[in-house]
CSV table of C-alpha atoms in Angstrom, one decimal:
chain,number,residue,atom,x,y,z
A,235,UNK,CA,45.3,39.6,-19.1
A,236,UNK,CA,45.0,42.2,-22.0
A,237,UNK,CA,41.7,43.7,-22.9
A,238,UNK,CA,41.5,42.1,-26.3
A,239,UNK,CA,41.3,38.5,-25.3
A,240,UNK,CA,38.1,39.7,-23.1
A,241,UNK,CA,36.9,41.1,-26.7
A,242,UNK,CA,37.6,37.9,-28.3
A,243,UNK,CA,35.4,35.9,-25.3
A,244,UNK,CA,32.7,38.3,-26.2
A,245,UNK,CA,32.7,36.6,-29.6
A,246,UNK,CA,33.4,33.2,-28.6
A,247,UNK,CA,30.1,34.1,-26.2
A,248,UNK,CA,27.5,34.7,-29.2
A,249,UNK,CA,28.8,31.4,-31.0
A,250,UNK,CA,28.7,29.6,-28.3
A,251,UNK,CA,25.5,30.9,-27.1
A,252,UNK,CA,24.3,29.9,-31.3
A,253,UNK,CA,26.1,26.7,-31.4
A,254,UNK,CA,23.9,25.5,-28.3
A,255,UNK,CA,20.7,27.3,-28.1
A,256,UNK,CA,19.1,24.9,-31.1
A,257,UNK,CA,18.7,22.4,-28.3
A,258,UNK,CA,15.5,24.2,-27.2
A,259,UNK,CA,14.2,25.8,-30.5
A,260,UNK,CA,14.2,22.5,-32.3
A,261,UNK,CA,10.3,21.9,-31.9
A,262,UNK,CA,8.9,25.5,-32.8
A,263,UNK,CA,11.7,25.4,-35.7
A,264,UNK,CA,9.8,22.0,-36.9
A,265,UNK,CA,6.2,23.8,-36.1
A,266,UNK,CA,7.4,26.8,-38.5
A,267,UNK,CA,9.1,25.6,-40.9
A,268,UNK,CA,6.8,22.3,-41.8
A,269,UNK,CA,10.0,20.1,-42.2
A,270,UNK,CA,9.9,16.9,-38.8
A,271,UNK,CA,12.1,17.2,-35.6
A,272,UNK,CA,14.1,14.9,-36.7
A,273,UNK,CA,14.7,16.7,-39.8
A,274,UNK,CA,15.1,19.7,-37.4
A,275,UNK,CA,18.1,17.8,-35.7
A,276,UNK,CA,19.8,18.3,-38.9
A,277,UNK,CA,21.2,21.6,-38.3
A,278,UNK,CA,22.7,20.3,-35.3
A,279,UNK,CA,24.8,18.0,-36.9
A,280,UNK,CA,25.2,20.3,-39.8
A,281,UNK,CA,26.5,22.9,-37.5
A,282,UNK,CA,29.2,20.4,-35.9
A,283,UNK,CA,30.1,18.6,-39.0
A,284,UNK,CA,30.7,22.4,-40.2
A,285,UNK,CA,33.1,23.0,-37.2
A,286,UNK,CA,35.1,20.0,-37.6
A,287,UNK,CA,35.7,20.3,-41.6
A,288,UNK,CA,35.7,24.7,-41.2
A,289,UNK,CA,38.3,24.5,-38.6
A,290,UNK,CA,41.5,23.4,-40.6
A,291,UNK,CA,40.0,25.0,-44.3
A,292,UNK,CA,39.3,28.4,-43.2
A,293,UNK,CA,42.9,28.5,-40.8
A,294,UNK,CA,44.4,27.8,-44.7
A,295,UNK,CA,42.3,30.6,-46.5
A,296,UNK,CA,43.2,33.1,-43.9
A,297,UNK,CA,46.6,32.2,-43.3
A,298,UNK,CA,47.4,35.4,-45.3
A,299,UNK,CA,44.7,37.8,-43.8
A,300,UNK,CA,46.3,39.9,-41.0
A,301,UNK,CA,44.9,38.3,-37.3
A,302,UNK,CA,42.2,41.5,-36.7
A,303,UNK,CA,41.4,41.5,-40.1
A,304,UNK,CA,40.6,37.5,-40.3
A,305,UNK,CA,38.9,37.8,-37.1
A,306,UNK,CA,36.6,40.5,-38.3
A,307,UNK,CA,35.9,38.8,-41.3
A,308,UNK,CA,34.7,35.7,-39.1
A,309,UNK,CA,32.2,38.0,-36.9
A,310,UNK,CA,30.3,39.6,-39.9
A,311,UNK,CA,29.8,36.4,-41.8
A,312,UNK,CA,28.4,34.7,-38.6
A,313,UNK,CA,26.1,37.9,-38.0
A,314,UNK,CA,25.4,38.0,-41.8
A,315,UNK,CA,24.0,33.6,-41.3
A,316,UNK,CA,22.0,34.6,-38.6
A,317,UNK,CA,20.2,37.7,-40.3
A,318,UNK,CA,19.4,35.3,-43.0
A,319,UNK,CA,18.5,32.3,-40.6
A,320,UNK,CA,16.2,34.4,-39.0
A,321,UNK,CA,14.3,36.0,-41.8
A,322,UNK,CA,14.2,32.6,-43.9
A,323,UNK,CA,10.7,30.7,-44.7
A,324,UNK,CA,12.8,28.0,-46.8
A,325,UNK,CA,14.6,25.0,-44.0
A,326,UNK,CA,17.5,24.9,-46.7
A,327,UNK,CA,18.0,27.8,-46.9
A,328,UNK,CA,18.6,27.9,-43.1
A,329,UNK,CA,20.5,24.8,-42.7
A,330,UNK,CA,22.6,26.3,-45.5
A,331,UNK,CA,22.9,29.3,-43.3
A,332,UNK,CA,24.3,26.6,-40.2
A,333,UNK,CA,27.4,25.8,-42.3
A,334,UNK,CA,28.1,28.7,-43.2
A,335,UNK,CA,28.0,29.7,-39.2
A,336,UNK,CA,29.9,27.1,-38.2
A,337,UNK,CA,32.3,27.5,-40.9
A,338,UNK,CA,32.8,31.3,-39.6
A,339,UNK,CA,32.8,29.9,-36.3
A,340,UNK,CA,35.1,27.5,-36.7
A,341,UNK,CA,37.6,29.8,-38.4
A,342,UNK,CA,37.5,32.6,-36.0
A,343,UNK,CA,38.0,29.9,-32.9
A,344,UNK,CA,40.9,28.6,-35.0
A,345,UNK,CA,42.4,32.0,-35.4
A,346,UNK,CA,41.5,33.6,-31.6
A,347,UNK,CA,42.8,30.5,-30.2
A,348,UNK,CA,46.6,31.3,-32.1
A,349,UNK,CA,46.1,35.2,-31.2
A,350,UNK,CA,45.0,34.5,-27.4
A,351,UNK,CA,48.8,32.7,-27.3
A,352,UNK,CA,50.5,35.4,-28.6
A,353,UNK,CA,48.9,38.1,-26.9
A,354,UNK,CA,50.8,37.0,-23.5
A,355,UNK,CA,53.9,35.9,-22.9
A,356,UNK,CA,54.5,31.6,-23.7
A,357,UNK,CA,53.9,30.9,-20.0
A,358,UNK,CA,51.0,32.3,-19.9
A,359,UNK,CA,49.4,30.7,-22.5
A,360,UNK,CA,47.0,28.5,-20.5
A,361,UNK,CA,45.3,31.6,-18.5
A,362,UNK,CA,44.9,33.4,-21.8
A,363,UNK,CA,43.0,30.1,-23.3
A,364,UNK,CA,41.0,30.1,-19.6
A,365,UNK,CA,39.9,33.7,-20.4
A,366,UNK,CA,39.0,33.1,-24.1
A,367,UNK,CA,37.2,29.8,-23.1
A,368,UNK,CA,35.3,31.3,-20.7
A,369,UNK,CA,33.2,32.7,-23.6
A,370,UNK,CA,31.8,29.2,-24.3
A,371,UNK,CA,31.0,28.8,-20.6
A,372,UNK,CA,29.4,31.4,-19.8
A,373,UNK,CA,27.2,30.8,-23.0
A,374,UNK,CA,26.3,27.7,-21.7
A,375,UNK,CA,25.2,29.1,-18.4
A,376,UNK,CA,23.2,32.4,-19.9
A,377,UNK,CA,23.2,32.1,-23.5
A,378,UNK,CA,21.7,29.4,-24.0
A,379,UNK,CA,18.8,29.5,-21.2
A,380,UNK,CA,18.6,33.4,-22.8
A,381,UNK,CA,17.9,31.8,-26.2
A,382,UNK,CA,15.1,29.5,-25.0
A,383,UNK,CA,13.4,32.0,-22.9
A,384,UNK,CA,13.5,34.5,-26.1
A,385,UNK,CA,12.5,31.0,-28.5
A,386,UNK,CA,9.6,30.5,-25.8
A,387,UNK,CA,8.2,34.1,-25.1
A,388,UNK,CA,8.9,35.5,-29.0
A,389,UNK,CA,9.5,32.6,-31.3
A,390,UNK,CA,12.9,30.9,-32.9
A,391,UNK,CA,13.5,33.6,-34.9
A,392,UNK,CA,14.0,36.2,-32.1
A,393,UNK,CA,16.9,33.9,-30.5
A,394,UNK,CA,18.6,34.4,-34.3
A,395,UNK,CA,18.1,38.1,-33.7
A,396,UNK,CA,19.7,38.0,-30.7
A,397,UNK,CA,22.8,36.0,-31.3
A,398,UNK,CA,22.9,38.5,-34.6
A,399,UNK,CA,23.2,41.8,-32.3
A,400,UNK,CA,25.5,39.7,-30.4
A,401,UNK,CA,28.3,40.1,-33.0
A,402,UNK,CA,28.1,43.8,-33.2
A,403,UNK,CA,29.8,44.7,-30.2
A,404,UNK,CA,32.0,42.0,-30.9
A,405,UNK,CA,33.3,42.5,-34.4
A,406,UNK,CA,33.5,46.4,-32.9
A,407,UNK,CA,35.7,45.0,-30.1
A,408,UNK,CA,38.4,42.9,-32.6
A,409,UNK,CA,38.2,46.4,-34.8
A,410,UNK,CA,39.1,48.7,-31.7
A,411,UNK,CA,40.9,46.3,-29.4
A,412,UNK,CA,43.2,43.5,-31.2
A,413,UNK,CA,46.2,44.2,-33.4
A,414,UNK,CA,45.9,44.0,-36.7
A,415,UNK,CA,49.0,41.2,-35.8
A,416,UNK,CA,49.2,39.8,-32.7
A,417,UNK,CA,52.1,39.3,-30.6
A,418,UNK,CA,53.4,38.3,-27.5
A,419,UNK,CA,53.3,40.8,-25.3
A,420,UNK,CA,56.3,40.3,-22.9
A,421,UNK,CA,59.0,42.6,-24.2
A,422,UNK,CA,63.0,41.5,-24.3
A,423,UNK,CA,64.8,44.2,-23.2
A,424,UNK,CA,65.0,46.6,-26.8
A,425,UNK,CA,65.4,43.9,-29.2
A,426,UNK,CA,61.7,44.0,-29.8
A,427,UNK,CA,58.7,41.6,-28.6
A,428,UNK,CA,59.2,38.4,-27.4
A,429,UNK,CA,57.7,35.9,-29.6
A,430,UNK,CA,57.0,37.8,-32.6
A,431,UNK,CA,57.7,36.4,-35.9
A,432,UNK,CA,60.2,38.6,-37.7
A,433,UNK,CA,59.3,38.8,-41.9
A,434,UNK,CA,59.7,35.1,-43.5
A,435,UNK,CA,60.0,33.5,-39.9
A,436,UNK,CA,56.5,31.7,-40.4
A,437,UNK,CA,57.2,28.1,-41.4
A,438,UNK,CA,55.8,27.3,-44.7
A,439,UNK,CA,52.3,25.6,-44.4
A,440,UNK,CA,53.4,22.1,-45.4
A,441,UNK,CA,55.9,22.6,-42.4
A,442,UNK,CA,52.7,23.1,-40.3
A,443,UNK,CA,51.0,20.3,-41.4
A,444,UNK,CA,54.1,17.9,-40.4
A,445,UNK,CA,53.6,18.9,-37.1
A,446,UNK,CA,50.9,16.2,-37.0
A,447,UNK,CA,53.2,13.8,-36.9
A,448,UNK,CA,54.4,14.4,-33.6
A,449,UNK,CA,53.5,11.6,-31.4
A,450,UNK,CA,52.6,13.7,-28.2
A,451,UNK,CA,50.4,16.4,-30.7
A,452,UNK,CA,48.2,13.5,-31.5
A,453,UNK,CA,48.1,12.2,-28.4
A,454,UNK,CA,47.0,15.0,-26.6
A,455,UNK,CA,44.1,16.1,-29.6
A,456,UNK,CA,43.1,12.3,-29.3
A,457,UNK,CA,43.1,12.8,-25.3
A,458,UNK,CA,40.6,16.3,-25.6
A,459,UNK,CA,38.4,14.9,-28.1
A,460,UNK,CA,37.3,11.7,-25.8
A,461,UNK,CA,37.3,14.1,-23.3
A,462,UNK,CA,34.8,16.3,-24.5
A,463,UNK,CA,33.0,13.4,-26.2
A,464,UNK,CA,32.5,12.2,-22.9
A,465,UNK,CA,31.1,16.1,-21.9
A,466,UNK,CA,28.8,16.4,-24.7
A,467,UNK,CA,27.9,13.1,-24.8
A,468,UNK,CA,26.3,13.5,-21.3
A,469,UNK,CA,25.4,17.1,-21.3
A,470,UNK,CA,23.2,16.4,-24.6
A,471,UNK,CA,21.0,13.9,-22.3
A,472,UNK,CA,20.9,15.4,-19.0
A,473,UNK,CA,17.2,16.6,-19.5
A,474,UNK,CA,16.0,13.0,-19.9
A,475,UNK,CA,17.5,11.9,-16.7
A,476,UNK,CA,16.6,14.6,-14.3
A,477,UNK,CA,13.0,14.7,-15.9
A,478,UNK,CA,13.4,10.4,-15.5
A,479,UNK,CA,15.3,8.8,-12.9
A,480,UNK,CA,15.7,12.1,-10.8
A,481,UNK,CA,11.4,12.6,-11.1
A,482,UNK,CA,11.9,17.0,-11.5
A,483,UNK,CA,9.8,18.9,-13.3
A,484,UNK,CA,10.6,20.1,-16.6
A,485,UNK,CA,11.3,23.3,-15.1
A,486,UNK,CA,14.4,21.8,-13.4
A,487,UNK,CA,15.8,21.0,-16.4
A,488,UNK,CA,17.3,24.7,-16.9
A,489,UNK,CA,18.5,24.8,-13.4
A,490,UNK,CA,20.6,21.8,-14.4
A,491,UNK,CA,21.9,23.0,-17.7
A,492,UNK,CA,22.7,26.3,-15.6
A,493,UNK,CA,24.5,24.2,-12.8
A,494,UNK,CA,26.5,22.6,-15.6
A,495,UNK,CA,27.8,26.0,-17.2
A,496,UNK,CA,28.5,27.2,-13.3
A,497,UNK,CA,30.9,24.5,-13.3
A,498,UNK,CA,32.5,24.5,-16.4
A,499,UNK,CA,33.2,28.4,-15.8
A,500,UNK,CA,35.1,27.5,-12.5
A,501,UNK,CA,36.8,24.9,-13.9
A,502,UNK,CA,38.0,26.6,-16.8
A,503,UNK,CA,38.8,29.2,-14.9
A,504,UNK,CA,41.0,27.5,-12.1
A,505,UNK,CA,42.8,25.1,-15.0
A,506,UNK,CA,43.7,28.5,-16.5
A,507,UNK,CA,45.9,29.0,-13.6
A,508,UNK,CA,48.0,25.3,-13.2
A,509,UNK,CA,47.3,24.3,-17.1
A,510,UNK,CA,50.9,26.1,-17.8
A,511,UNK,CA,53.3,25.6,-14.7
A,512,UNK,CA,51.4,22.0,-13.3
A,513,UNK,CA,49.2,20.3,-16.3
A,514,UNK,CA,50.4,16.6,-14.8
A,515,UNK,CA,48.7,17.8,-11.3
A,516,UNK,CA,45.1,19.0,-13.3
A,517,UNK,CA,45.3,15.5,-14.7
A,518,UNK,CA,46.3,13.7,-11.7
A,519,UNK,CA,43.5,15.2,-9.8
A,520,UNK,CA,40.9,16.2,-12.5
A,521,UNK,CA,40.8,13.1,-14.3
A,522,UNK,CA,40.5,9.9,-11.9
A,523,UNK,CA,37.6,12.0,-9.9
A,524,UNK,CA,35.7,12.8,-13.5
A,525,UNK,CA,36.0,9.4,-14.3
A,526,UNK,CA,34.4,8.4,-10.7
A,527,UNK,CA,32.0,11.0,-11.1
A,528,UNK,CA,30.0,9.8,-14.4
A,529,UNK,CA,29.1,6.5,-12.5
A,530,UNK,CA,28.2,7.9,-9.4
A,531,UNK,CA,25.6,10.0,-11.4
A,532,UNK,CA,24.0,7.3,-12.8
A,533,UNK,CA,24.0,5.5,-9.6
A,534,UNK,CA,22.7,8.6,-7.4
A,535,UNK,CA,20.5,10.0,-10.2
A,536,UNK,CA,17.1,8.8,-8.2
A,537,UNK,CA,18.8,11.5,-5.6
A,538,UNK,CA,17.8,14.7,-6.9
A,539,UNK,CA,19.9,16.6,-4.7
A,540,UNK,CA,22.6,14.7,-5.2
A,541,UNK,CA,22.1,14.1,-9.1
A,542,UNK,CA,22.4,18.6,-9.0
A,543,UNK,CA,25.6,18.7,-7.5
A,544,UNK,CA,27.2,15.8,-9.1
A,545,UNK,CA,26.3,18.0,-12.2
A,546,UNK,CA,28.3,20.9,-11.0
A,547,UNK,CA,31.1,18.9,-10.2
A,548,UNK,CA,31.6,17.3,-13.5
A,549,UNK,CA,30.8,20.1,-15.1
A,550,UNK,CA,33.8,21.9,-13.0
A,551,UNK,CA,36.0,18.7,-13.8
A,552,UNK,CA,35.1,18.2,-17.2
A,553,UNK,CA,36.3,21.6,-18.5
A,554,UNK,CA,39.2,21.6,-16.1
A,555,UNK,CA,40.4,18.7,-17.5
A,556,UNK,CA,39.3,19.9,-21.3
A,557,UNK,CA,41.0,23.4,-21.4
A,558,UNK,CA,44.1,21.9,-19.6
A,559,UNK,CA,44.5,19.4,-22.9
A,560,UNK,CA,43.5,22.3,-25.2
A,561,UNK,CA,46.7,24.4,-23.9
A,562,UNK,CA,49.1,21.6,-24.0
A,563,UNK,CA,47.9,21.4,-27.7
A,564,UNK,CA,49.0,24.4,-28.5
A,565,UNK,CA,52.4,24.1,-26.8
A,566,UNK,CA,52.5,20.6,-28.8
A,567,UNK,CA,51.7,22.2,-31.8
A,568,UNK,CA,54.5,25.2,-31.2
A,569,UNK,CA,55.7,24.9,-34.3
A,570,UNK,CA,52.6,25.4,-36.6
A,571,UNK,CA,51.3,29.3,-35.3
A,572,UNK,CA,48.8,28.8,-38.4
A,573,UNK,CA,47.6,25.5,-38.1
A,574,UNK,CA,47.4,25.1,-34.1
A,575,UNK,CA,44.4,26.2,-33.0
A,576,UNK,CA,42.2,24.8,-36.2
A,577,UNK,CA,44.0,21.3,-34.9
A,578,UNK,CA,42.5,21.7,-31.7
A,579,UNK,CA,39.3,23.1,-32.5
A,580,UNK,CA,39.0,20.1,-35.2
A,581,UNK,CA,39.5,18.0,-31.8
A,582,UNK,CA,37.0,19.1,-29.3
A,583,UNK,CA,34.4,19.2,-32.0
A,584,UNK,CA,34.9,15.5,-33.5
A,585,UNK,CA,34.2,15.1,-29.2
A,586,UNK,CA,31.3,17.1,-29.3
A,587,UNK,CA,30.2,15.5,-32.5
A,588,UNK,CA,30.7,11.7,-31.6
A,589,UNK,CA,29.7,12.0,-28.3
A,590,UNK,CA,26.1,12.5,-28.3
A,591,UNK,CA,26.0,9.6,-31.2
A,592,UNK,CA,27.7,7.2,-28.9
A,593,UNK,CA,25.6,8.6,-26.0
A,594,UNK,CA,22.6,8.0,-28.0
A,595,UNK,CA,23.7,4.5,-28.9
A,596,UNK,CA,23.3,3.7,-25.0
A,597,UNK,CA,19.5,5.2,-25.1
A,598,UNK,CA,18.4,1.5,-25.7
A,599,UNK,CA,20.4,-0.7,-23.8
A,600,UNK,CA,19.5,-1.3,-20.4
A,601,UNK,CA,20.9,1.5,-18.9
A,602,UNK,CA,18.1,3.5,-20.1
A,603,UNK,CA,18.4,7.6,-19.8
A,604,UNK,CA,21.7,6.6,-17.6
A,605,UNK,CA,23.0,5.1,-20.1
A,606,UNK,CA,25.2,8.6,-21.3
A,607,UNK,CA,26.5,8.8,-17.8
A,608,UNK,CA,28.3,5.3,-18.4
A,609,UNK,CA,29.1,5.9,-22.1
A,610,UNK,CA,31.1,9.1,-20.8
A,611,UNK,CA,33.0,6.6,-18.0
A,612,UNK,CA,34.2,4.8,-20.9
A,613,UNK,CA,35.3,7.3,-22.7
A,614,UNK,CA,37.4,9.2,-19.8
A,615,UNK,CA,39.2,5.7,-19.1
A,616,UNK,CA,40.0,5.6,-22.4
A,617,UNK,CA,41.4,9.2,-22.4
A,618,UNK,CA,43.4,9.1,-19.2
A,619,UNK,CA,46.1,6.8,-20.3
A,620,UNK,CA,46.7,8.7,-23.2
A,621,UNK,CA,46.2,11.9,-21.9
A,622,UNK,CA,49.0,10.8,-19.1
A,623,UNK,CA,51.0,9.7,-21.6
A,624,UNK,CA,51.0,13.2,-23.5
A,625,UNK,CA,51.5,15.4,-20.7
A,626,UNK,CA,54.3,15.8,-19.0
A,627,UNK,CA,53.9,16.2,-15.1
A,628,UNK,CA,55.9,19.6,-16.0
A,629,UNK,CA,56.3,21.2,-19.1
């Protein structure tokens, strides 16, 4: 894989690492700030309501902006929201600075997601995604217990800072490392690179927006968002159930959110490889066991030890079966090298937006703090079908 798609994870890293870190700085932002915790739970949503709406707008307003030079643009605007964010005394003023983030954030997954596709040759385009997603795993595993620990030991404010330094190595790394265009990388013989749009070859944007009437492109952006509804939807409650039904310590809870990120890395990471030449097998296999595996969770979550590794598992299976869909969107959406990857960023977060509300709906039924773990069944059986029907066993 080519050096700049490891820049562009470095990226992805910091804003995933911000995107998820809130979780644990909510109270102390509260405390500070004088505003309630649920009023502190707005920049959550503000941030996610900012990725869904900033994905497809910002892939428009830089259609025209050279790939490094859009990407650049991107890093410096999220470091420029977190500076402010973290020297703010006014809560508007820092929720403001959560839309802009995930705005920026939004647009530069949008646009690393179309230059991770072209930097390899077409068949590779799933282990290029596996690398670039890796950013966001990995965050989950040390960025975001790193941001608590710093929340906890220095304040919110530090955790801001850090994301913030974060994006200097990163916007260095698109300067230095990705083309100002990027393309394919597989040359044909000496007619040029494979892949590479020649002057005027890019469809004209309303072109790109038809491609969203392609029956399998909706599908499949349907088929990732209930997956990773069902993901976030469950991840967002895990503390409740391993500090409930499991009987841990709070002090468990990180090891669970750390378990979690273990096994999202390896899935990602193992999809990366079969999400090109075998997708049918990663949802053959993938998908019936994640949809056993949310029940038997809530059934074995009075088993700590069992509760733990059912955690790495769906973790594993979860993003398997999520970055596998993500890479069939973009071969779905072929025809829109603009548009693509703000479709399916616009995907996974409507997931990661709904799915903690309709987790949270469950919260008081009888299911209790299990009641998540269920929610997310329903939502992979609803996925499967569609997902099967979408993706072809080969492409």
């Amino acid at each position: 894989m080519p050096l700049p798609l490891y820049l562009l994870a470095l990226a992805v890293f910091a804003m995933g690492t911000s995107e998820f870190m809130l979780a644990g700085l909510l109270p102390d932002i509260s405390h500070d700030l004088g505003v309630s915790v649920g009023a502190a739970g707005a920049l959550t949503s503000a941030f996610a309501v900012g990725m869904v709406v900033g994905a497809p707008l910002t892939a428009v307003l830089a259609r025209d902006r050279a790939g490094r030079a859009g990407l650049l643009g991107f890093v410096l605007t999220f470091l420029a929201a977190h500076v402010v964010g973290a020297v703010t005394t006014s809560f508007p003023v820092l929720l403001a600075t959560r839309v802009v983030a995930a705005l920026a954030n939004a647009g530069f997954l949008a646009l690393a997601l179309t230059t991770a596709a072209a930097l390899v040759p077409a068949e590779r385009k799933g282990r290029a995604l596996a690398v670039l997603l890796s950013g966001t795993t990995v965050a989950t595993v040390v960025g975001v217990p790193g941001g608590a620990l710093l929340g906890s030991l220095f304040g919110w404010r530090a955790a801001f800072w850090a994301v913030a330094a974060l994006c200097v190595p990163a916007a260095l790394g698109v300067l230095r490392g990705v083309p100002s265009r990027a393309v394919r990388g597989e040359r044909d013989g000496g007619r040029g690179v494979v892949g590479a749009p020649r002057a005027g070859e890019r469809p004209a944007l309303r072109a790109e927006f038809a491609r969203l009437r392609s029956p399998r492109l909706l599908l499949v952006l349907l088929a990732g968002a209930l997956v990773n509804a069902a993901t976030f939807g469950a991840f967002t409650f895990l503390a409740p159930v391993v500090t409930g039904p499991a009987g841990l310590p709070a002090t468990w809870v990180p090891v669970a959110l750390v378990l979690f990120g273990a096994g999202s890395f390896a899935g990602v990471t193992a999809a990366g490889r079969l999400s090109d030449r075998r997708p049918g097998l990663v949802l053959a296999v993938a998908g019936p066991l994640l949809l056993l595996g949310w029940p038997a969770a809530a059934l074995l979550a009075e088993r700590p030890a069992a509760l733990l590794g059912l955690v790495l598992v769906q973790g594993t299976l979860s993003f398997a079966l999520g970055g596998t869909l993500i890479a069939r969107a973009l071969y779905a959406a072929a025809g829109a090298p603009t548009m693509a990857g703000a479709y399916a960023t616009a995907a996974l977060n409507v997931g990661a937006t709904a799915g903690p509300l309709v987790a949270a709906a469950t919260l008081g039924t009888a299911a209790g703090p299990l009641g998540p773990f269920w929610a997310g069944a329903v939502l992979v059986a609803v996925a499967l079908p569609v997902a099967l029907a979408a993706v072809p066993a080969r492409p």
